[in-house]
GROMACS .gro file of C-alpha atoms in nm:
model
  131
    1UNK     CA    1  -1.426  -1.355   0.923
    2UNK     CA    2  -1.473  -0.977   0.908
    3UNK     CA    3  -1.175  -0.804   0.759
    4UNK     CA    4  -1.089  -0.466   0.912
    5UNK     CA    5  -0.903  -0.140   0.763
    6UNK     CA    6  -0.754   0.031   1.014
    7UNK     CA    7  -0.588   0.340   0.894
    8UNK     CA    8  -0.349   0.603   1.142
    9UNK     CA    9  -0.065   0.746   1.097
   10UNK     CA   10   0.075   0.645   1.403
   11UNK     CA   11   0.293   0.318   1.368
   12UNK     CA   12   0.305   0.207   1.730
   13UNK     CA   13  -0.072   0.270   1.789
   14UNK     CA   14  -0.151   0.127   1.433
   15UNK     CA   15   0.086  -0.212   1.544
   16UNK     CA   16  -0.051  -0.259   1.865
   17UNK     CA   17  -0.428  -0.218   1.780
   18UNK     CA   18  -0.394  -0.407   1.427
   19UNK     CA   19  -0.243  -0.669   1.704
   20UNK     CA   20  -0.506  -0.648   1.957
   21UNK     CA   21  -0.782  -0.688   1.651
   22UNK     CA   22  -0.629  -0.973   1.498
   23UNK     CA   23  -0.756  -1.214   1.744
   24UNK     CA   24  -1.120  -1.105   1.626
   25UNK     CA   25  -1.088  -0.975   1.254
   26UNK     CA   26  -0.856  -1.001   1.004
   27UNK     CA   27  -0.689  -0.712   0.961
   28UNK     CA   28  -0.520  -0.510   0.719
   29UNK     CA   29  -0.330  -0.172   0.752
   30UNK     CA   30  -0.287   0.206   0.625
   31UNK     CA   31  -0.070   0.463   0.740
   32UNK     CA   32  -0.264   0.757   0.626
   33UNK     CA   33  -0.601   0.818   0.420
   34UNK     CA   34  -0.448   0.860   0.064
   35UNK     CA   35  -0.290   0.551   0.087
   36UNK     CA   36  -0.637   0.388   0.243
   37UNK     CA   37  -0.873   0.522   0.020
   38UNK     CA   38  -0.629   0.323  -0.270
   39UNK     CA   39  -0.658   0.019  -0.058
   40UNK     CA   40  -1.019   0.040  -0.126
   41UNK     CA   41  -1.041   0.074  -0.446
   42UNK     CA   42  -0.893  -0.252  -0.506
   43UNK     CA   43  -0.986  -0.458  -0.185
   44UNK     CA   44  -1.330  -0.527  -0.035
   45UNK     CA   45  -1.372  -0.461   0.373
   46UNK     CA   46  -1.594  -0.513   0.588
   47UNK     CA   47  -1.543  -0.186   0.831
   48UNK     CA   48  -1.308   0.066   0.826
   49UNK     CA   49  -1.094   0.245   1.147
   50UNK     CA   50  -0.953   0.575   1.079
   51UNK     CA   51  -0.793   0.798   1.320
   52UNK     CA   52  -0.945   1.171   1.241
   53UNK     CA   53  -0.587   1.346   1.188
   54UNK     CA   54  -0.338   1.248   0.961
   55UNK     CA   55  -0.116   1.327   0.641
   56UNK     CA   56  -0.174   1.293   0.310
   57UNK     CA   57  -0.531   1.234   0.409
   58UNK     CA   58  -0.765   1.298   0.676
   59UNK     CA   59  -0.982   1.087   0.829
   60UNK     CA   60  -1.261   1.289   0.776
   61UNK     CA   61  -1.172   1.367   0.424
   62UNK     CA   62  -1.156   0.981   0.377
   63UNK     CA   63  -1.495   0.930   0.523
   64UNK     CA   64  -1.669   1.166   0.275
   65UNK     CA   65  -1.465   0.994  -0.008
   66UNK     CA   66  -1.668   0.666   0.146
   67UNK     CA   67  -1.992   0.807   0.167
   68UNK     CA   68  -1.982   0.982  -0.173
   69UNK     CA   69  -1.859   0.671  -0.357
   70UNK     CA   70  -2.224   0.445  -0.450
   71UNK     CA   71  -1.978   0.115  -0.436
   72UNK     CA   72  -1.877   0.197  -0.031
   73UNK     CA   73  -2.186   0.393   0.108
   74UNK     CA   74  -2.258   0.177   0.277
   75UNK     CA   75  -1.926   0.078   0.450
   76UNK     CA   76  -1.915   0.147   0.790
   77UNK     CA   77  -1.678   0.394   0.928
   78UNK     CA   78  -1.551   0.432   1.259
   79UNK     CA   79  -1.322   0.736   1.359
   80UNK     CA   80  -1.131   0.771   1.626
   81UNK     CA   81  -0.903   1.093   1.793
   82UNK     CA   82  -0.785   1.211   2.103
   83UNK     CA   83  -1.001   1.557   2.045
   84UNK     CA   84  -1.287   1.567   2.262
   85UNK     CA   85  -1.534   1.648   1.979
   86UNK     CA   86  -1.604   1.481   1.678
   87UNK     CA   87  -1.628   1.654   1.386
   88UNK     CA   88  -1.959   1.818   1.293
   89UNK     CA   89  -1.964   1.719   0.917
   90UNK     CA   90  -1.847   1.422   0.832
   91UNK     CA   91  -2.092   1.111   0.798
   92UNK     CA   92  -1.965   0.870   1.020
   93UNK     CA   93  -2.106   0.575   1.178
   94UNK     CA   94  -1.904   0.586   1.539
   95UNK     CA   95  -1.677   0.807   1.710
   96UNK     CA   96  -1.435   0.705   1.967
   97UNK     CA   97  -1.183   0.877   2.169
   98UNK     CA   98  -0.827   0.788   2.199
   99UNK     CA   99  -0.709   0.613   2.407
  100UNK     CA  100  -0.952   0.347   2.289
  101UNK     CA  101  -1.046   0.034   2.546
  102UNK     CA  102  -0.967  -0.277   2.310
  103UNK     CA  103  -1.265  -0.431   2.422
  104UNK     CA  104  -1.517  -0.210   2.404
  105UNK     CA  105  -1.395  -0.135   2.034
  106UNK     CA  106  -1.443  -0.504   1.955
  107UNK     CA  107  -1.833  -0.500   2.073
  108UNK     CA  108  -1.857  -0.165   1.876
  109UNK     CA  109  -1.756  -0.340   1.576
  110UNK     CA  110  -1.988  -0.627   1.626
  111UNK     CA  111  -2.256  -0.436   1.678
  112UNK     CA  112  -2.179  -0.198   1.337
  113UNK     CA  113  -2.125  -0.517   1.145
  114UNK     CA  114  -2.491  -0.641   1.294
  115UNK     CA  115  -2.650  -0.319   1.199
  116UNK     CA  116  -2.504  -0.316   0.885
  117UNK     CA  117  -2.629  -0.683   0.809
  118UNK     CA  118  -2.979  -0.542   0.835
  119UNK     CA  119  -2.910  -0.198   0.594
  120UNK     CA  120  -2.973  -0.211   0.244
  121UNK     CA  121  -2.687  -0.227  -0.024
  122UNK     CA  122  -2.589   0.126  -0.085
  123UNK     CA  123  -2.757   0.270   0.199
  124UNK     CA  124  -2.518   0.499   0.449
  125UNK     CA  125  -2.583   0.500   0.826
  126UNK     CA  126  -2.733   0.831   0.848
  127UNK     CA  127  -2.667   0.908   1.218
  128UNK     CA  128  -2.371   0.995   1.352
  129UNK     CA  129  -2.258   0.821   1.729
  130UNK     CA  130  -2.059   0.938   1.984
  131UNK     CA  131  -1.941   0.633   2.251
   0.00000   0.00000   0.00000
């Protein structure tokens, strides 16, 4: 089974959609990047959910620290906000807009965790997607 970081800052929207992505994944949880980006130094995932604004860390920020790092290149990333635009500079592999429809997250993830069965260790996603 896939395990899952997702990381906001928001408790009730981190509760319900760790909830929702339980029945799927296994999931663990982060309230902010800082405290993500600590989880992954220690743990191994296979995707990672970050909300774009937050204390401590960023989303974005946290991204970059996952791109940059040769060990988690390769990770995929999906970010997520309630801003219309993603951001222009941060290597992501998804973008999604809050409120985000449970199921159509899901069969986002699938399909990132397909692609990224066929990627080569160490190799980033290179383009950036807006669903």
């Amino acid at each position: 089974m896939a395990r899952i970081l997702l990381v906001d800052d928001d408790p009730a929207a981190l509760q319900a959609l760790a909830s929702a992505l339980a029945v799927e994944f296994e999931v663990s949880t982060s309230p902010d990047g800082a405290s993500a980006w600590q989880y992954l130094e220690q743990a191994s995932v296979s995707l990672v959910i970050s909300d774009l604004r937050m204390p401590h860390m960023s989303g974005g920020v946290l991204c970059e620290k996952i791109r940059d790092d040769a060990r988690l290149a390769s990770l995929p990333v999906i970010l997520m906000s309630g801003e219309y635009s993603p951001p222009a500079f941060v290597r992501y592999d998804c973008y999604l807009r809050k409120p985000v429809n449970t199921a159509h997250l899901i069969a986002t993830i699938n399909r990132l965790l397909s692609a990224d069965s066929h990627r080569a260790p160490g190799t980033p996603q290179t383009r950036n997607r807006f669903i």
